[in-house]
Amino acid sequence: MKKKKGNEVKTQAVGRNRRNFLKVSGLALAGSGLLLASCDNDDDAGYMNPNGIFDLGSGDVGVLNYAYALEQLEAAFYTSVLDGSYWAGADAEEKAILEDLYNHEVNHRDWFRAAIGANVTNPAQRLPDNLEFDFSSVDFSSRTSVLQTAMALEDTGVGAYNGAGIYIQTPLYLTLAGKIVSVEARHAAAIRSIMNPDGDFKAFAGDDIVTVDTGLDVAYTPEKVFENAGPFIVTPFTYKNPMGS
Amino acid sequence: MNIIKFLDEFTTDKLQQPMSSRREMFGQLGSISKKAAMLAVPFGLATVSNKAHAQESGDVAGIFNLALTLEYLEAEFYMKALDSGVLGSSGKAREIYEQISQHEDAHVAFLRQALTNAGATPVESPTFDFTAGGSFDPFNENGSGQDTAYAQLLALAQAFEDTGVRAYKGQAANLIGQGGLLTAALQIHSVEARHASEIRRLRGLEGWITGDQRGAGMPDATQAVYNGEENVNQGGVDVTTLGTSDPFSFESSTQAYDEPMNGDTARTIASLFIAS
């Protein structure tokens, strides 16, 4: 790696075991889980930190790794849902919806694995395939717990893709992200709809998620995404904020 | 697309048909060959030239004015739907339409402002004819009766929303480098997808699109909205070959990815409802 003085980009840590990373790195810690480090601004690919912790990278590779992490999370979540007692006893509609979501997310996950494998030539820059997750905070026998977590993950997914679009440089990647994000939004609406809080028939695109004045959906920074999704992620990795190159 | 054929078929098709079960719908689909060639197939993502991109890239005014035209169509459609009496004065369908209407109105205002801020002139709204020359009566203005009007109101909403999702998606790559304008387009795109999911489910369908199926109760003529949705090749990989279980069936593999639509197709579909 070139040693070049570039603009400072924040490198932040994700994963329950990130403290190991922080401990090993010996770098200054500013706030909980936030690590400041100086990085080369023109380094647009993922790489291993000196202590072996994976970094998502930036630019197209960074977004691919970022999305792959989230799709691994969603696929793992719905795998647990389908193994749980709520799903086993759910009504036909909810059962079918959750099974579809499982199918879609597993497909997305494996597509990212294939895409990254085929397009990121340096294996060291590919996010590991088997991130570890911890869903102990979710009660898979509880309809409310499962659906609320599903809603949070789907809405977070929508916000993640919407927010990451500007970091994508290759047109076809952006189109592919678009193909996936609208399906995540369809999921989010369906989950919100079947939750139907207090008979609120507007929840599928409620005022809590679509800004009233502009009609715009959420667009999240990686920081916000990992604030939502981070508690489920055990395997530590770091990301650059901003993710652009 | 042949507009005359579209209109003819939309006129004659029954708008309400019994919903066939999911299994029945899928039963006719043949087995999909699974070539275990995934690893051998290069994605070639970086080498694919995008002619549409080259053609329209950076034409922010053109892209946003197309979007604005589609939003005018949707905004007026939902406003008239709410005023028509077809949805009644309360209930689930009305509340869903109210929420969508609020978003489409906001999209019109947002896009007009964005165009103005970019130094471009927002197009004015065309005059719409949601009967498409007398083929429909979604607002029950011509005596078709509440049931028929309601079915048409929902079918048109599904067609408009699923078109909107595809149209925004088709333009996203042309907005690379436009920063906040790209983000805003993506933020509208996913709202259209939320709408589409809910309208589809209100009609008794799934929120996602299987193959190129327009879904039970949708007239043949709306097929143009769904053509191409059967694609399983994502970035050079046939996703049905990624595995062998349910997630990689043809059905799941097409549901999991929405397909883009180019500007000309979107314009053609919208033009059916533009009187002048």
PDB file of C-alpha atoms in Angstrom, chain A residues 64 93 96-119 151 154-156 158-159 161-194 196 199-220, chain B residues 22-23 38 41-46 48 50 53 91-100 102-103 106-107 109-110 161-162 165 169 172-180 182-191 193-198 200-201 206-209 229 231 233-237 239-240 242-243 245-249 251-260:
ATOM      1  CA  LEU A  64     -20.294  -4.286  -2.593  1.00  0.00           C
ATOM      2  CA  GLU A  93     -50.140 -15.058   4.899  1.00  0.00           C
ATOM      3  CA  ALA A  96     -45.688 -17.071   3.164  1.00  0.00           C
ATOM      4  CA  ILE A  97     -44.359 -13.516   3.339  1.00  0.00           C
ATOM      5  CA  LEU A  98     -41.539 -14.427   5.704  1.00  0.00           C
ATOM      6  CA  GLU A  99     -40.629 -17.461   3.626  1.00  0.00           C
ATOM      7  CA  ASP A 100     -40.458 -15.257   0.522  1.00  0.00           C
ATOM      8  CA  LEU A 101     -38.268 -12.757   2.350  1.00  0.00           C
ATOM      9  CA  TYR A 102     -35.949 -15.572   3.396  1.00  0.00           C
ATOM     10  CA  ASN A 103     -35.726 -16.768  -0.187  1.00  0.00           C
ATOM     11  CA  HIS A 104     -35.022 -13.308  -1.552  1.00  0.00           C
ATOM     12  CA  GLU A 105     -32.381 -12.417   1.025  1.00  0.00           C
ATOM     13  CA  VAL A 106     -30.528 -15.700   0.619  1.00  0.00           C
ATOM     14  CA  ASN A 107     -30.542 -15.097  -3.119  1.00  0.00           C
ATOM     15  CA  HIS A 108     -29.197 -11.560  -2.627  1.00  0.00           C
ATOM     16  CA  ARG A 109     -26.514 -12.816  -0.244  1.00  0.00           C
ATOM     17  CA  ASP A 110     -25.287 -15.451  -2.645  1.00  0.00           C
ATOM     18  CA  TRP A 111     -25.380 -13.044  -5.555  1.00  0.00           C
ATOM     19  CA  PHE A 112     -23.086 -10.659  -3.697  1.00  0.00           C
ATOM     20  CA  ARG A 113     -20.756 -13.512  -2.878  1.00  0.00           C
ATOM     21  CA  ALA A 114     -20.587 -14.421  -6.564  1.00  0.00           C
ATOM     22  CA  ALA A 115     -20.305 -10.818  -7.708  1.00  0.00           C
ATOM     23  CA  ILE A 116     -17.530 -10.002  -5.292  1.00  0.00           C
ATOM     24  CA  GLY A 117     -15.751 -13.250  -6.095  1.00  0.00           C
ATOM     25  CA  ALA A 118     -15.849 -12.492  -9.806  1.00  0.00           C
ATOM     26  CA  ASN A 119     -15.082  -8.787  -9.705  1.00  0.00           C
ATOM     27  CA  MET A 151     -39.134  -4.092   9.861  1.00  0.00           C
ATOM     28  CA  GLU A 154     -35.766  -3.934   5.907  1.00  0.00           C
ATOM     29  CA  ASP A 155     -36.068  -0.202   6.548  1.00  0.00           C
ATOM     30  CA  THR A 156     -32.365  -0.087   7.370  1.00  0.00           C
ATOM     31  CA  VAL A 158     -33.604   0.593   2.141  1.00  0.00           C
ATOM     32  CA  GLY A 159     -31.806   3.454   3.856  1.00  0.00           C
ATOM     33  CA  TYR A 161     -28.812   1.319  -0.393  1.00  0.00           C
ATOM     34  CA  ASN A 162     -30.341   4.760  -0.867  1.00  0.00           C
ATOM     35  CA  GLY A 163     -27.485   6.368   1.040  1.00  0.00           C
ATOM     36  CA  ALA A 164     -24.748   4.371  -0.674  1.00  0.00           C
ATOM     37  CA  GLY A 165     -25.850   5.117  -4.240  1.00  0.00           C
ATOM     38  CA  ILE A 166     -23.612   8.163  -4.470  1.00  0.00           C
ATOM     39  CA  TYR A 167     -20.522   6.055  -3.716  1.00  0.00           C
ATOM     40  CA  ILE A 168     -21.105   3.754  -6.692  1.00  0.00           C
ATOM     41  CA  GLN A 169     -19.074   4.617  -9.763  1.00  0.00           C
ATOM     42  CA  THR A 170     -20.046   1.895 -12.227  1.00  0.00           C
ATOM     43  CA  PRO A 171     -23.487   2.328 -13.852  1.00  0.00           C
ATOM     44  CA  LEU A 172     -24.295  -1.377 -13.867  1.00  0.00           C
ATOM     45  CA  TYR A 173     -23.574  -1.692 -10.149  1.00  0.00           C
ATOM     46  CA  LEU A 174     -25.921   1.193  -9.444  1.00  0.00           C
ATOM     47  CA  THR A 175     -28.650  -0.435 -11.524  1.00  0.00           C
ATOM     48  CA  LEU A 176     -28.102  -3.707  -9.687  1.00  0.00           C
ATOM     49  CA  ALA A 177     -28.332  -1.949  -6.335  1.00  0.00           C
ATOM     50  CA  GLY A 178     -31.553  -0.402  -7.620  1.00  0.00           C
ATOM     51  CA  LYS A 179     -32.928  -3.826  -8.539  1.00  0.00           C
ATOM     52  CA  ILE A 180     -32.375  -4.966  -4.967  1.00  0.00           C
ATOM     53  CA  VAL A 181     -33.361  -1.865  -3.000  1.00  0.00           C
ATOM     54  CA  SER A 182     -36.855  -1.708  -4.456  1.00  0.00           C
ATOM     55  CA  VAL A 183     -37.414  -5.305  -3.404  1.00  0.00           C
ATOM     56  CA  GLU A 184     -36.229  -4.406   0.097  1.00  0.00           C
ATOM     57  CA  ALA A 185     -38.753  -1.557   0.045  1.00  0.00           C
ATOM     58  CA  ARG A 186     -41.499  -3.952  -1.061  1.00  0.00           C
ATOM     59  CA  HIS A 187     -40.531  -6.161   1.881  1.00  0.00           C
ATOM     60  CA  ALA A 188     -40.537  -3.261   4.316  1.00  0.00           C
ATOM     61  CA  ALA A 189     -44.002  -2.193   3.197  1.00  0.00           C
ATOM     62  CA  ALA A 190     -45.382  -5.717   3.500  1.00  0.00           C
ATOM     63  CA  ILE A 191     -43.954  -6.237   6.985  1.00  0.00           C
ATOM     64  CA  ARG A 192     -45.211  -2.846   8.103  1.00  0.00           C
ATOM     65  CA  SER A 193     -48.594  -3.635   6.630  1.00  0.00           C
ATOM     66  CA  ILE A 194     -49.041  -6.968   8.407  1.00  0.00           C
ATOM     67  CA  ASN A 196     -50.712  -2.987  11.229  1.00  0.00           C
ATOM     68  CA  GLY A 199     -55.169  -0.334  12.613  1.00  0.00           C
ATOM     69  CA  ASP A 200     -52.896   2.168  10.897  1.00  0.00           C
ATOM     70  CA  PHE A 201     -53.398   1.386   7.241  1.00  0.00           C
ATOM     71  CA  LYS A 202     -50.792   3.993   6.273  1.00  0.00           C
ATOM     72  CA  ALA A 203     -47.951   2.219   8.040  1.00  0.00           C
ATOM     73  CA  PHE A 204     -46.646   0.578   4.827  1.00  0.00           C
ATOM     74  CA  ALA A 205     -45.104   3.950   4.013  1.00  0.00           C
ATOM     75  CA  GLY A 206     -45.761   5.730   7.273  1.00  0.00           C
ATOM     76  CA  ASP A 207     -44.805   9.246   8.221  1.00  0.00           C
ATOM     77  CA  ASP A 208     -42.161   7.749  10.497  1.00  0.00           C
ATOM     78  CA  ILE A 209     -40.171   6.506   7.492  1.00  0.00           C
ATOM     79  CA  VAL A 210     -41.223   8.655   4.512  1.00  0.00           C
ATOM     80  CA  THR A 211     -40.721  12.378   5.054  1.00  0.00           C
ATOM     81  CA  VAL A 212     -44.084  14.097   4.808  1.00  0.00           C
ATOM     82  CA  ASP A 213     -42.978  17.338   3.154  1.00  0.00           C
ATOM     83  CA  THR A 214     -40.865  15.782   0.420  1.00  0.00           C
ATOM     84  CA  GLY A 215     -42.238  12.265   0.045  1.00  0.00           C
ATOM     85  CA  LEU A 216     -38.662  10.968   0.271  1.00  0.00           C
ATOM     86  CA  ASP A 217     -37.710   7.626   1.798  1.00  0.00           C
ATOM     87  CA  VAL A 218     -34.803   7.241   4.210  1.00  0.00           C
ATOM     88  CA  ALA A 219     -31.196   7.495   3.019  1.00  0.00           C
ATOM     89  CA  TYR A 220     -28.737   6.477   5.702  1.00  0.00           C
TER      90      TYR A 220
ATOM     91  CA  ARG B  22     -49.702 -19.371  -6.152  1.00  0.00           C
ATOM     92  CA  ARG B  23     -48.918 -22.986  -6.832  1.00  0.00           C
ATOM     93  CA  MET B  38     -21.465 -19.955 -12.185  1.00  0.00           C
ATOM     94  CA  VAL B  41     -19.032 -17.169 -16.167  1.00  0.00           C
ATOM     95  CA  PRO B  42     -17.278 -13.870 -15.881  1.00  0.00           C
ATOM     96  CA  PHE B  43     -19.519 -11.080 -14.696  1.00  0.00           C
ATOM     97  CA  GLY B  44     -17.803  -8.615 -16.939  1.00  0.00           C
ATOM     98  CA  LEU B  45     -19.504  -5.817 -15.096  1.00  0.00           C
ATOM     99  CA  ALA B  46     -16.784  -3.323 -15.738  1.00  0.00           C
ATOM    100  CA  VAL B  48     -20.374  -3.696 -20.197  1.00  0.00           C
ATOM    101  CA  ASN B  50     -24.255   1.152 -21.298  1.00  0.00           C
ATOM    102  CA  HIS B  53     -26.283   5.699 -20.086  1.00  0.00           C
ATOM    103  CA  GLY B  91     -61.547   2.245   5.406  1.00  0.00           C
ATOM    104  CA  LYS B  92     -58.329   0.546   4.435  1.00  0.00           C
ATOM    105  CA  ALA B  93     -58.291   1.287   0.699  1.00  0.00           C
ATOM    106  CA  ARG B  94     -59.088   4.944   1.253  1.00  0.00           C
ATOM    107  CA  GLU B  95     -56.353   5.336   3.860  1.00  0.00           C
ATOM    108  CA  ILE B  96     -53.818   3.685   1.588  1.00  0.00           C
ATOM    109  CA  TYR B  97     -54.785   5.997  -1.267  1.00  0.00           C
ATOM    110  CA  GLU B  98     -54.610   9.022   1.025  1.00  0.00           C
ATOM    111  CA  GLN B  99     -51.079   8.176   2.049  1.00  0.00           C
ATOM    112  CA  ILE B 100     -49.936   7.530  -1.508  1.00  0.00           C
ATOM    113  CA  GLN B 102     -49.806  12.735  -0.118  1.00  0.00           C
ATOM    114  CA  HIS B 103     -46.484  11.286  -1.316  1.00  0.00           C
ATOM    115  CA  ALA B 106     -44.935  15.905  -2.404  1.00  0.00           C
ATOM    116  CA  HIS B 107     -42.927  14.330  -5.228  1.00  0.00           C
ATOM    117  CA  ALA B 109     -43.467  19.739  -5.514  1.00  0.00           C
ATOM    118  CA  PHE B 110     -40.034  18.305  -4.773  1.00  0.00           C
ATOM    119  CA  GLU B 161     -46.685   2.111  -9.229  1.00  0.00           C
ATOM    120  CA  ASP B 162     -44.903  -0.849 -10.774  1.00  0.00           C
ATOM    121  CA  VAL B 165     -40.437   1.708  -9.759  1.00  0.00           C
ATOM    122  CA  LYS B 169     -34.591   2.485 -11.636  1.00  0.00           C
ATOM    123  CA  ALA B 172     -30.547   5.956 -11.747  1.00  0.00           C
ATOM    124  CA  ALA B 173     -27.349   5.201 -13.641  1.00  0.00           C
ATOM    125  CA  ASN B 174     -27.849   8.358 -15.704  1.00  0.00           C
ATOM    126  CA  LEU B 175     -27.608  10.373 -12.488  1.00  0.00           C
ATOM    127  CA  ILE B 176     -24.183   9.109 -11.439  1.00  0.00           C
ATOM    128  CA  GLY B 177     -22.136  12.089 -10.346  1.00  0.00           C
ATOM    129  CA  GLN B 178     -25.201  14.177  -9.519  1.00  0.00           C
ATOM    130  CA  GLY B 179     -24.839  13.750  -5.762  1.00  0.00           C
ATOM    131  CA  GLY B 180     -27.974  14.751  -3.908  1.00  0.00           C
ATOM    132  CA  LEU B 182     -29.231  10.858  -7.393  1.00  0.00           C
ATOM    133  CA  THR B 183     -29.966  10.252  -3.722  1.00  0.00           C
ATOM    134  CA  ALA B 184     -33.329  12.001  -4.026  1.00  0.00           C
ATOM    135  CA  ALA B 185     -34.257   9.944  -7.080  1.00  0.00           C
ATOM    136  CA  LEU B 186     -33.400   6.785  -5.153  1.00  0.00           C
ATOM    137  CA  GLN B 187     -35.464   8.004  -2.204  1.00  0.00           C
ATOM    138  CA  ILE B 188     -38.497   8.480  -4.471  1.00  0.00           C
ATOM    139  CA  HIS B 189     -37.819   5.152  -6.190  1.00  0.00           C
ATOM    140  CA  SER B 190     -38.082   3.180  -2.944  1.00  0.00           C
ATOM    141  CA  VAL B 191     -41.253   5.026  -1.924  1.00  0.00           C
ATOM    142  CA  ALA B 193     -41.809   0.419  -4.374  1.00  0.00           C
ATOM    143  CA  ARG B 194     -43.491   0.648  -0.974  1.00  0.00           C
ATOM    144  CA  HIS B 195     -46.627   1.893  -2.727  1.00  0.00           C
ATOM    145  CA  ALA B 196     -46.465  -0.861  -5.324  1.00  0.00           C
ATOM    146  CA  SER B 197     -46.137  -3.528  -2.651  1.00  0.00           C
ATOM    147  CA  GLU B 198     -49.143  -2.247  -0.735  1.00  0.00           C
ATOM    148  CA  ARG B 200     -50.507  -5.272  -4.990  1.00  0.00           C
ATOM    149  CA  ARG B 201     -51.302  -6.735  -1.588  1.00  0.00           C
ATOM    150  CA  GLU B 206     -47.897 -10.633  -3.353  1.00  0.00           C
ATOM    151  CA  GLY B 207     -45.988  -7.395  -2.917  1.00  0.00           C
ATOM    152  CA  TRP B 208     -43.286  -8.559  -5.348  1.00  0.00           C
ATOM    153  CA  ILE B 209     -43.318  -9.516  -9.010  1.00  0.00           C
ATOM    154  CA  GLU B 229     -39.260  -8.828 -15.126  1.00  0.00           C
ATOM    155  CA  ASN B 231     -34.851 -11.781 -16.110  1.00  0.00           C
ATOM    156  CA  ASN B 233     -29.316 -12.813 -15.295  1.00  0.00           C
ATOM    157  CA  GLN B 234     -27.917 -10.350 -12.778  1.00  0.00           C
ATOM    158  CA  GLY B 235     -24.606  -8.841 -13.769  1.00  0.00           C
ATOM    159  CA  GLY B 236     -23.703 -11.823 -15.917  1.00  0.00           C
ATOM    160  CA  VAL B 237     -24.752 -14.537 -13.483  1.00  0.00           C
ATOM    161  CA  VAL B 239     -28.988 -16.411 -10.162  1.00  0.00           C
ATOM    162  CA  THR B 240     -30.982 -19.647 -10.446  1.00  0.00           C
ATOM    163  CA  LEU B 242     -26.330 -20.044  -7.388  1.00  0.00           C
ATOM    164  CA  GLY B 243     -28.020 -22.816  -5.453  1.00  0.00           C
ATOM    165  CA  SER B 245     -33.168 -24.877  -3.063  1.00  0.00           C
ATOM    166  CA  ASP B 246     -36.193 -22.565  -2.909  1.00  0.00           C
ATOM    167  CA  PRO B 247     -34.238 -19.301  -2.793  1.00  0.00           C
ATOM    168  CA  PHE B 248     -32.918 -20.080  -6.275  1.00  0.00           C
ATOM    169  CA  SER B 249     -36.130 -21.183  -7.923  1.00  0.00           C
ATOM    170  CA  GLU B 251     -39.998 -17.687  -8.897  1.00  0.00           C
ATOM    171  CA  SER B 252     -37.836 -16.473  -6.016  1.00  0.00           C
ATOM    172  CA  SER B 253     -35.015 -15.438  -8.309  1.00  0.00           C
ATOM    173  CA  THR B 254     -37.269 -13.108 -10.286  1.00  0.00           C
ATOM    174  CA  GLN B 255     -39.098 -11.790  -7.226  1.00  0.00           C
ATOM    175  CA  ALA B 256     -35.800 -10.893  -5.589  1.00  0.00           C
ATOM    176  CA  TYR B 257     -34.775  -8.420  -8.310  1.00  0.00           C
ATOM    177  CA  ASP B 258     -36.899  -5.688  -9.866  1.00  0.00           C
ATOM    178  CA  GLU B 259     -35.947  -4.803 -13.410  1.00  0.00           C
ATOM    179  CA  PRO B 260     -35.398  -1.321 -14.884  1.00  0.00           C
TER     180      PRO B 260
END
